[in-house]
Amino acid sequence: MPNIEKPKPYHHGDLRATLLTVAEAMLERVGAEALSLREITREIGVSNNAPRRHFPSKQSLLDALALQGFVRLGAALDQAAACDQPDFLQRLLAIARANISFARQHRALFRLMFATKQRTDISPELQQASYNALLAGPRTIIYGQGIGAVVPGDPIQLALTVFAAVEGLMSLSVDGKLGGVPIEDVAEQIIGNIMQGLAPR
């Protein structure tokens, strides 16, 4: 009978954090559909049952990745929004660039996050995290309204107008460029055009 080596017990730190780190790397390699808990445990070197108390199912692992992604995205956008630049358009562009940068660095995670956001059965925690992650946009619109650079109106809807265009540009780009032009430059042109329409008359 062949000698089958059993996975060694996991003794190296936080298993949950390690599972998420390895899962995210695998997500970027193979996508959400092909991501496998069994392969993740094999890569870490733990038994197939070891992750169950943290993630009872593959979906719970994917939801945890999405939640973590929204927290990180929110931190990146908040940092961009915290700049001291008094010019409203430059503040808005800083957030757009941070959004584009995150999406380009974490393509599969970004897709998973926003696919998860559309589900009707997501947890309140995940729903709140997805909402909080994007608050830098409305806050910046409110700043623009305060200095007279943006028309009055619901800042969430006005921010959505801008960032829907950015999301659309990213969905059209497969290599970070559109017609050979870096997507950041195209976004600057598009946002500039949109803000002309949102400027007070």
Coordinates of N, CA and C in Angstrom, one line a residue:
M1 N 0.9 -1.2 0.0 CA 0.0 0.0 0.0 C 0.9 1.2 0.0
P2 N 0.6 2.2 -0.9 CA 1.5 3.3 -1.0 C 1.4 4.2 0.2
N3 N 2.5 4.8 0.6 CA 2.6 5.7 1.7 C 2.2 7.1 1.3
I4 N 0.9 7.5 1.6 CA 0.4 8.8 1.3 C 0.7 9.8 2.4
E5 N 1.4 10.8 2.0 CA 1.8 11.8 3.0 C 0.6 12.7 3.3
K6 N 0.2 12.8 4.6 CA -0.9 13.7 4.9 C -0.5 15.1 5.1
P7 N -1.4 16.1 4.8 CA -1.0 17.5 5.0 C -0.6 17.7 6.4
K8 N 0.4 18.5 6.6 CA 0.9 18.9 7.9 C -0.1 19.9 8.6
P9 N -0.2 19.7 9.9 CA -1.1 20.7 10.6 C -0.6 22.1 10.4
Y10 N -1.5 23.0 10.4 CA -1.1 24.4 10.1 C -0.7 25.1 11.5
H11 N 0.5 25.6 11.5 CA 1.0 26.2 12.8 C 1.6 27.6 12.5
H12 N 1.3 28.2 11.4 CA 2.0 29.4 11.0 C 1.1 30.6 10.9
G13 N 0.6 31.1 12.1 CA -0.1 32.4 12.1 C -1.6 32.2 11.9
D14 N -2.2 33.2 11.3 CA -3.6 33.3 11.1 C -4.1 32.6 9.9
L15 N -4.7 31.5 10.1 CA -5.2 30.6 8.9 C -6.2 31.4 8.1
R16 N -7.1 32.1 8.7 CA -8.1 32.8 7.9 C -7.4 33.8 7.0
A17 N -6.5 34.6 7.5 CA -5.8 35.6 6.6 C -5.0 34.9 5.5
T18 N -4.4 33.8 5.9 CA -3.6 33.0 4.9 C -4.5 32.5 3.8
L19 N -5.7 32.0 4.2 CA -6.6 31.5 3.2 C -7.1 32.6 2.2
L20 N -7.3 33.8 2.8 CA -7.7 34.9 1.9 C -6.6 35.3 1.0
T21 N -5.4 35.4 1.5 CA -4.3 35.8 0.6 C -4.1 34.8 -0.5
V22 N -4.1 33.5 -0.2 CA -3.9 32.5 -1.2 C -5.1 32.5 -2.2
A23 N -6.3 32.6 -1.6 CA -7.5 32.6 -2.5 C -7.5 33.8 -3.4
E24 N -7.0 35.0 -3.0 CA -7.0 36.1 -3.9 C -6.0 35.9 -5.0
A25 N -4.9 35.4 -4.7 CA -3.9 35.1 -5.7 C -4.4 34.1 -6.7
M26 N -5.1 33.1 -6.3 CA -5.7 32.1 -7.2 C -6.8 32.7 -8.0
L27 N -7.6 33.6 -7.4 CA -8.7 34.3 -8.1 C -8.1 35.1 -9.3
E28 N -7.0 35.7 -9.1 CA -6.4 36.5 -10.2 C -5.9 35.6 -11.3
R29 N -5.5 34.4 -10.9 CA -4.9 33.4 -11.9 C -6.0 32.7 -12.7
V30 N -7.1 32.3 -12.0 CA -8.0 31.4 -12.6 C -9.5 31.9 -12.7
G31 N -9.8 33.0 -11.9 CA -11.1 33.5 -11.9 C -12.0 32.8 -10.8
A32 N -13.1 33.5 -10.6 CA -14.0 33.0 -9.5 C -14.6 31.6 -9.7
E33 N -14.9 31.3 -11.0 CA -15.6 30.0 -11.3 C -14.6 28.9 -11.0
A34 N -13.4 29.0 -11.4 CA -12.4 27.9 -11.2 C -11.7 27.9 -9.9
L35 N -11.9 28.9 -9.0 CA -11.3 28.9 -7.7 C -11.8 27.7 -6.9
S36 N -10.8 27.0 -6.3 CA -11.1 25.7 -5.6 C -10.6 25.8 -4.2
L37 N -11.5 25.5 -3.2 CA -11.1 25.4 -1.8 C -10.1 24.3 -1.6
R38 N -10.3 23.2 -2.3 CA -9.4 22.0 -2.2 C -8.0 22.4 -2.7
E39 N -7.9 23.2 -3.8 CA -6.6 23.6 -4.3 C -5.9 24.6 -3.3
I40 N -6.7 25.4 -2.7 CA -6.2 26.4 -1.8 C -5.6 25.7 -0.6
T41 N -6.3 24.7 0.0 CA -5.8 24.0 1.1 C -4.6 23.2 0.8
R42 N -4.5 22.7 -0.4 CA -3.4 21.9 -0.9 C -2.2 22.8 -1.0
E43 N -2.4 24.0 -1.5 CA -1.3 25.0 -1.6 C -0.8 25.4 -0.3
I44 N -1.6 25.6 0.7 CA -1.2 26.0 2.0 C -0.6 24.9 2.8
G45 N -1.1 23.7 2.5 CA -0.6 22.5 3.2 C -1.4 22.1 4.5
V46 N -2.7 22.3 4.4 CA -3.6 21.9 5.5 C -4.6 20.9 5.0
S47 N -5.3 20.3 5.9 CA -6.4 19.4 5.5 C -7.5 20.1 4.8
N48 N -8.3 19.3 4.0 CA -9.5 19.9 3.3 C -10.5 20.5 4.3
N49 N -10.5 20.0 5.5 CA -11.5 20.4 6.5 C -11.1 21.6 7.3
A50 N -9.8 22.0 7.2 CA -9.2 23.0 8.0 C -9.9 24.4 7.8
P51 N -10.3 24.8 6.6 CA -10.9 26.1 6.4 C -12.3 26.2 6.8
R52 N -13.0 25.1 7.1 CA -14.4 25.0 7.3 C -15.0 26.0 8.4
R53 N -14.2 26.1 9.4 CA -14.7 27.0 10.5 C -14.7 28.4 10.1
H54 N -13.8 28.8 9.2 CA -13.7 30.1 8.7 C -14.6 30.4 7.5
F55 N -14.6 29.4 6.6 CA -15.4 29.5 5.3 C -16.1 28.2 5.1
P56 N -17.3 28.0 5.5 CA -18.0 26.8 5.3 C -18.3 26.4 3.8
S57 N -18.2 27.4 2.9 CA -18.4 27.1 1.5 C -17.5 28.0 0.7
K58 N -17.4 27.7 -0.6 CA -16.7 28.5 -1.5 C -17.3 29.9 -1.6
Q59 N -18.6 30.0 -1.6 CA -19.3 31.3 -1.7 C -19.0 32.1 -0.5
S60 N -18.9 31.6 0.7 CA -18.5 32.4 1.9 C -17.1 32.9 1.8
L61 N -16.2 32.1 1.1 CA -14.9 32.6 0.9 C -14.9 33.8 -0.1
L62 N -15.6 33.6 -1.2 CA -15.7 34.6 -2.2 C -16.3 35.9 -1.6
D63 N -17.3 35.8 -0.8 CA -17.9 36.9 -0.1 C -16.9 37.6 0.8
A64 N -16.1 36.9 1.5 CA -15.1 37.5 2.3 C -14.0 38.2 1.5
L65 N -13.7 37.6 0.3 CA -12.7 38.3 -0.6 C -13.4 39.6 -1.1
A66 N -14.6 39.6 -1.4 CA -15.3 40.8 -1.9 C -15.4 41.9 -0.8
L67 N -15.7 41.5 0.4 CA -15.7 42.4 1.6 C -14.4 43.0 1.8
Q68 N -13.3 42.2 1.8 CA -12.0 42.7 2.0 C -11.6 43.7 0.9
G69 N -12.0 43.3 -0.3 CA -11.7 44.2 -1.5 C -12.4 45.6 -1.4
F70 N -13.6 45.6 -0.9 CA -14.3 46.9 -0.7 C -13.7 47.7 0.3
V71 N -13.2 47.1 1.4 CA -12.5 47.8 2.5 C -11.2 48.5 1.9
R72 N -10.5 47.7 1.2 CA -9.2 48.2 0.6 C -9.5 49.3 -0.5
L73 N -10.5 49.1 -1.3 CA -10.8 50.1 -2.3 C -11.3 51.4 -1.6
G74 N -12.1 51.3 -0.6 CA -12.5 52.4 0.2 C -11.3 53.2 0.7
A75 N -10.4 52.5 1.3 CA -9.2 53.1 1.9 C -8.4 53.9 0.8
A76 N -8.3 53.2 -0.4 CA -7.5 53.9 -1.5 C -8.2 55.1 -2.0
L77 N -9.6 55.1 -2.1 CA -10.3 56.2 -2.6 C -10.3 57.3 -1.5
D78 N -10.5 57.0 -0.3 CA -10.4 58.0 0.8 C -9.1 58.7 0.9
Q79 N -8.0 57.9 0.7 CA -6.7 58.5 0.7 C -6.6 59.5 -0.5
A80 N -7.1 59.1 -1.6 CA -7.0 60.0 -2.8 C -7.8 61.3 -2.5
A81 N -9.0 61.1 -1.9 CA -9.9 62.3 -1.6 C -9.4 63.2 -0.6
A82 N -8.4 62.7 0.2 CA -7.9 63.5 1.3 C -6.8 64.5 0.9
C83 N -6.5 64.6 -0.4 CA -5.5 65.5 -0.8 C -5.8 67.0 -0.5
D84 N -4.8 67.8 -0.5 CA -5.0 69.2 -0.1 C -5.3 70.1 -1.4
Q85 N -5.4 69.5 -2.5 CA -5.6 70.2 -3.8 C -6.9 71.0 -3.7
P86 N -6.9 72.3 -3.8 CA -8.1 73.1 -3.7 C -9.0 73.0 -5.0
D87 N -8.4 72.6 -6.1 CA -9.1 72.6 -7.4 C -10.0 71.3 -7.4
F88 N -11.3 71.6 -7.5 CA -12.3 70.5 -7.5 C -12.0 69.4 -8.5
L89 N -11.8 69.8 -9.7 CA -11.6 68.8 -10.8 C -10.4 67.9 -10.5
Q90 N -9.3 68.5 -10.0 CA -8.1 67.7 -9.7 C -8.4 66.7 -8.5
R91 N -9.3 67.1 -7.6 CA -9.6 66.2 -6.5 C -10.4 65.0 -7.1
L92 N -11.4 65.3 -8.0 CA -12.2 64.3 -8.6 C -11.3 63.3 -9.4
L93 N -10.4 63.9 -10.2 CA -9.5 63.1 -11.0 C -8.6 62.2 -10.1
A94 N -8.2 62.7 -9.0 CA -7.4 61.9 -8.1 C -8.1 60.6 -7.6
I95 N -9.4 60.8 -7.4 CA -10.2 59.6 -7.0 C -10.4 58.7 -8.1
A96 N -10.7 59.2 -9.3 CA -10.8 58.4 -10.5 C -9.6 57.6 -10.8
R97 N -8.4 58.2 -10.7 CA -7.2 57.5 -10.9 C -6.9 56.4 -9.9
A98 N -7.3 56.7 -8.6 CA -7.2 55.6 -7.6 C -8.1 54.5 -7.9
N99 N -9.3 54.7 -8.4 CA -10.2 53.7 -8.7 C -9.7 52.8 -9.9
I100 N -9.2 53.5 -10.9 CA -8.6 52.8 -12.1 C -7.4 52.0 -11.7
S101 N -6.5 52.6 -10.8 CA -5.3 51.8 -10.4 C -5.7 50.6 -9.6
F102 N -6.7 50.7 -8.7 CA -7.1 49.5 -8.0 C -7.7 48.4 -8.9
A103 N -8.5 48.9 -9.8 CA -9.1 47.9 -10.8 C -8.1 47.2 -11.6
R104 N -7.1 47.9 -12.1 CA -6.1 47.4 -12.9 C -5.1 46.4 -12.2
Q105 N -4.9 46.7 -10.9 CA -4.0 45.9 -10.1 C -4.7 44.6 -9.6
H106 N -6.0 44.7 -9.5 CA -6.8 43.6 -8.9 C -8.0 43.3 -9.9
R107 N -7.8 42.9 -11.1 CA -8.8 42.8 -12.1 C -9.9 41.8 -11.7
A108 N -9.5 40.6 -11.3 CA -10.5 39.6 -11.0 C -11.2 39.9 -9.7
L109 N -10.5 40.4 -8.7 CA -11.1 40.8 -7.5 C -12.1 41.9 -7.7
F110 N -11.8 42.9 -8.5 CA -12.7 44.0 -8.8 C -14.0 43.5 -9.5
R111 N -13.8 42.6 -10.4 CA -15.0 42.0 -11.0 C -15.9 41.3 -10.0
L112 N -15.2 40.5 -9.2 CA -15.9 39.8 -8.1 C -16.7 40.7 -7.2
M113 N -16.0 41.8 -6.8 CA -16.6 42.7 -5.9 C -18.0 43.3 -6.4
F114 N -17.9 43.7 -7.7 CA -19.1 44.4 -8.2 C -20.2 43.4 -8.7
A115 N -19.8 42.2 -9.0 CA -20.7 41.1 -9.3 C -21.4 40.8 -8.0
T116 N -20.7 40.7 -6.9 CA -21.3 40.3 -5.6 C -22.2 41.4 -5.1
K117 N -21.8 42.7 -5.4 CA -22.7 43.8 -5.0 C -24.1 43.8 -5.6
Q118 N -24.2 43.1 -6.7 CA -25.5 43.1 -7.4 C -26.4 42.0 -6.9
R119 N -25.9 41.1 -6.1 CA -26.7 40.0 -5.6 C -27.7 40.5 -4.6
T120 N -28.8 39.8 -4.5 CA -29.9 40.2 -3.6 C -29.7 39.6 -2.2
D121 N -28.8 38.6 -2.1 CA -28.7 37.8 -0.9 C -27.4 38.2 -0.1
I122 N -26.8 39.3 -0.4 CA -25.5 39.6 0.3 C -25.8 40.0 1.7
S123 N -24.8 39.8 2.6 CA -25.0 40.1 4.0 C -25.1 41.6 4.2
P124 N -25.7 42.1 5.3 CA -25.7 43.5 5.6 C -24.3 44.1 5.7
E125 N -23.4 43.3 6.2 CA -22.0 43.8 6.4 C -21.4 44.1 5.0
L126 N -21.6 43.1 4.1 CA -21.0 43.3 2.8 C -21.7 44.5 2.0
Q127 N -23.0 44.6 2.2 CA -23.7 45.7 1.6 C -23.2 47.0 2.1
Q128 N -23.0 47.1 3.4 CA -22.5 48.4 4.0 C -21.1 48.7 3.5
A129 N -20.3 47.6 3.4 CA -18.9 47.8 3.0 C -18.9 48.3 1.6
S130 N -19.7 47.8 0.7 CA -19.8 48.2 -0.7 C -20.2 49.7 -0.8
Y131 N -21.1 50.1 0.1 CA -21.6 51.5 0.1 C -20.5 52.4 0.6
N132 N -19.9 52.0 1.7 CA -18.9 52.9 2.3 C -17.7 53.1 1.4
A133 N -17.3 52.1 0.6 CA -16.2 52.1 -0.2 C -16.2 53.3 -1.2
L134 N -17.4 53.7 -1.6 CA -17.5 54.6 -2.7 C -18.0 56.0 -2.2
L135 N -17.9 56.2 -0.9 CA -18.4 57.5 -0.4 C -17.4 58.7 -0.7
A136 N -16.2 58.4 -1.1 CA -15.3 59.5 -1.4 C -15.8 60.3 -2.6
G137 N -16.5 59.6 -3.5 CA -17.1 60.3 -4.6 C -18.1 61.4 -4.2
P138 N -19.2 61.0 -3.5 CA -20.1 62.0 -3.1 C -19.5 63.1 -2.2
R139 N -18.6 62.7 -1.3 CA -18.0 63.7 -0.4 C -17.2 64.8 -1.3
T140 N -16.6 64.3 -2.4 CA -15.9 65.2 -3.2 C -16.9 66.1 -4.0
I141 N -18.0 65.5 -4.4 CA -19.1 66.3 -5.1 C -19.6 67.4 -4.1
I142 N -19.8 67.0 -2.8 CA -20.2 68.0 -1.8 C -19.2 69.1 -1.7
Y143 N -17.9 68.8 -1.7 CA -16.9 69.8 -1.7 C -17.1 70.8 -2.9
G144 N -17.3 70.2 -4.1 CA -17.4 71.0 -5.3 C -18.7 71.9 -5.2
Q145 N -19.7 71.3 -4.7 CA -20.9 72.2 -4.5 C -20.7 73.3 -3.5
G146 N -19.9 73.0 -2.5 CA -19.6 74.1 -1.5 C -18.8 75.2 -2.0
I147 N -18.0 75.0 -3.0 CA -17.2 76.1 -3.6 C -17.8 76.6 -4.9
G148 N -19.0 76.1 -5.2 CA -19.7 76.6 -6.4 C -19.2 76.0 -7.7
A149 N -18.5 74.9 -7.7 CA -18.0 74.3 -8.9 C -19.0 73.2 -9.5
V150 N -20.0 72.8 -8.7 CA -21.0 71.8 -9.2 C -22.4 72.3 -8.9
V151 N -23.3 71.9 -9.7 CA -24.7 72.3 -9.5 C -25.3 71.7 -8.3
P152 N -26.3 72.3 -7.7 CA -27.0 71.6 -6.6 C -27.6 70.3 -7.0
G153 N -27.8 69.4 -6.1 CA -28.4 68.1 -6.4 C -27.9 67.0 -5.5
D154 N -28.4 65.8 -5.6 CA -28.1 64.7 -4.8 C -26.6 64.3 -5.1
P155 N -25.7 64.5 -4.2 CA -24.3 64.2 -4.5 C -24.0 62.7 -4.8
I156 N -24.8 61.8 -4.3 CA -24.6 60.4 -4.7 C -24.9 60.2 -6.2
Q157 N -26.0 60.8 -6.6 CA -26.4 60.6 -8.0 C -25.4 61.3 -9.0
L158 N -24.9 62.5 -8.5 CA -24.0 63.2 -9.4 C -22.6 62.5 -9.4
A159 N -22.2 61.9 -8.3 CA -21.0 61.1 -8.3 C -21.2 59.9 -9.2
L160 N -22.4 59.3 -9.1 CA -22.6 58.1 -9.9 C -22.5 58.4 -11.4
T161 N -22.9 59.6 -11.8 CA -22.8 60.0 -13.2 C -21.4 60.0 -13.7
V162 N -20.5 60.5 -12.8 CA -19.1 60.6 -13.1 C -18.5 59.2 -13.2
F163 N -18.7 58.4 -12.1 CA -18.0 57.2 -12.0 C -18.6 56.1 -12.8
A164 N -19.8 56.2 -13.3 CA -20.3 55.3 -14.2 C -19.6 55.4 -15.6
A165 N -19.2 56.6 -15.9 CA -18.4 56.8 -17.1 C -17.0 56.2 -16.9
V166 N -16.4 56.3 -15.7 CA -15.1 55.7 -15.5 C -15.2 54.2 -15.6
E167 N -16.2 53.6 -15.0 CA -16.4 52.2 -15.0 C -16.6 51.7 -16.5
G168 N -17.3 52.5 -17.2 CA -17.5 52.1 -18.6 C -16.2 52.1 -19.4
L169 N -15.4 53.1 -19.1 CA -14.1 53.1 -19.8 C -13.2 51.9 -19.5
M170 N -13.3 51.6 -18.2 CA -12.5 50.4 -17.8 C -13.0 49.1 -18.4
S171 N -14.3 49.0 -18.6 CA -14.8 47.8 -19.2 C -14.5 47.7 -20.7
L172 N -14.2 48.9 -21.3 CA -13.8 48.9 -22.7 C -12.3 48.6 -22.9
S173 N -11.6 48.7 -21.9 CA -10.1 48.6 -22.0 C -9.7 47.2 -21.5
V174 N -8.8 46.5 -22.3 CA -8.3 45.2 -21.9 C -6.8 45.3 -21.5
D175 N -6.2 46.4 -21.9 CA -4.7 46.6 -21.6 C -4.4 47.9 -21.0
G176 N -5.4 48.6 -20.4 CA -5.1 49.9 -19.8 C -5.1 51.0 -20.7
K177 N -5.5 50.8 -22.0 CA -5.5 51.8 -23.0 C -6.7 51.8 -23.9
L178 N -7.1 52.9 -24.4 CA -8.2 53.0 -25.4 C -7.6 53.7 -26.6
G179 N -7.6 53.0 -27.7 CA -7.0 53.6 -28.9 C -5.6 54.0 -28.8
G180 N -4.9 53.2 -27.9 CA -3.5 53.6 -27.7 C -3.2 54.6 -26.6
V181 N -4.3 55.2 -26.1 CA -4.2 56.3 -25.1 C -4.4 55.7 -23.8
P182 N -3.5 56.0 -22.8 CA -3.7 55.5 -21.4 C -5.1 55.8 -20.9
I183 N -5.7 54.8 -20.2 CA -7.1 55.0 -19.8 C -7.2 56.2 -18.8
E184 N -6.1 56.5 -18.0 CA -6.2 57.6 -17.1 C -6.4 58.9 -17.9
D185 N -5.7 59.0 -19.0 CA -5.8 60.3 -19.8 C -7.2 60.4 -20.4
V186 N -7.7 59.3 -20.9 CA -9.1 59.3 -21.5 C -10.1 59.7 -20.4
A187 N -9.9 59.1 -19.2 CA -10.8 59.4 -18.1 C -10.8 60.9 -17.7
E188 N -9.6 61.5 -17.8 CA -9.5 62.9 -17.5 C -10.3 63.7 -18.5
Q189 N -10.2 63.3 -19.8 CA -11.0 64.0 -20.8 C -12.5 63.9 -20.6
I190 N -12.9 62.6 -20.3 CA -14.3 62.4 -20.2 C -14.9 63.1 -18.9
I191 N -14.1 63.0 -17.8 CA -14.6 63.7 -16.6 C -14.7 65.2 -16.8
G192 N -13.7 65.7 -17.5 CA -13.7 67.1 -17.8 C -14.9 67.5 -18.6
N193 N -15.3 66.7 -19.6 CA -16.5 67.0 -20.4 C -17.8 66.9 -19.5
I194 N -17.8 65.9 -18.6 CA -19.0 65.7 -17.7 C -19.1 66.9 -16.8
M195 N -18.0 67.3 -16.3 CA -18.1 68.5 -15.3 C -18.5 69.8 -16.0
Q196 N -18.2 69.9 -17.3 CA -18.7 71.1 -17.9 C -20.3 71.1 -17.9
G197 N -20.9 69.9 -18.0 CA -22.3 69.9 -17.9 C -22.8 70.0 -16.5
L198 N -22.0 69.7 -15.5 CA -22.4 69.8 -14.1 C -22.0 71.1 -13.5
A199 N -21.3 72.0 -14.2 CA -21.0 73.3 -13.6 C -22.2 74.2 -13.6
P200 N -22.3 75.0 -12.6 CA -23.4 76.0 -12.5 C -23.4 76.9 -13.7
R201 N -24.6 77.3 -14.2 CA -24.7 78.2 -15.3 C -24.6 79.6 -14.8

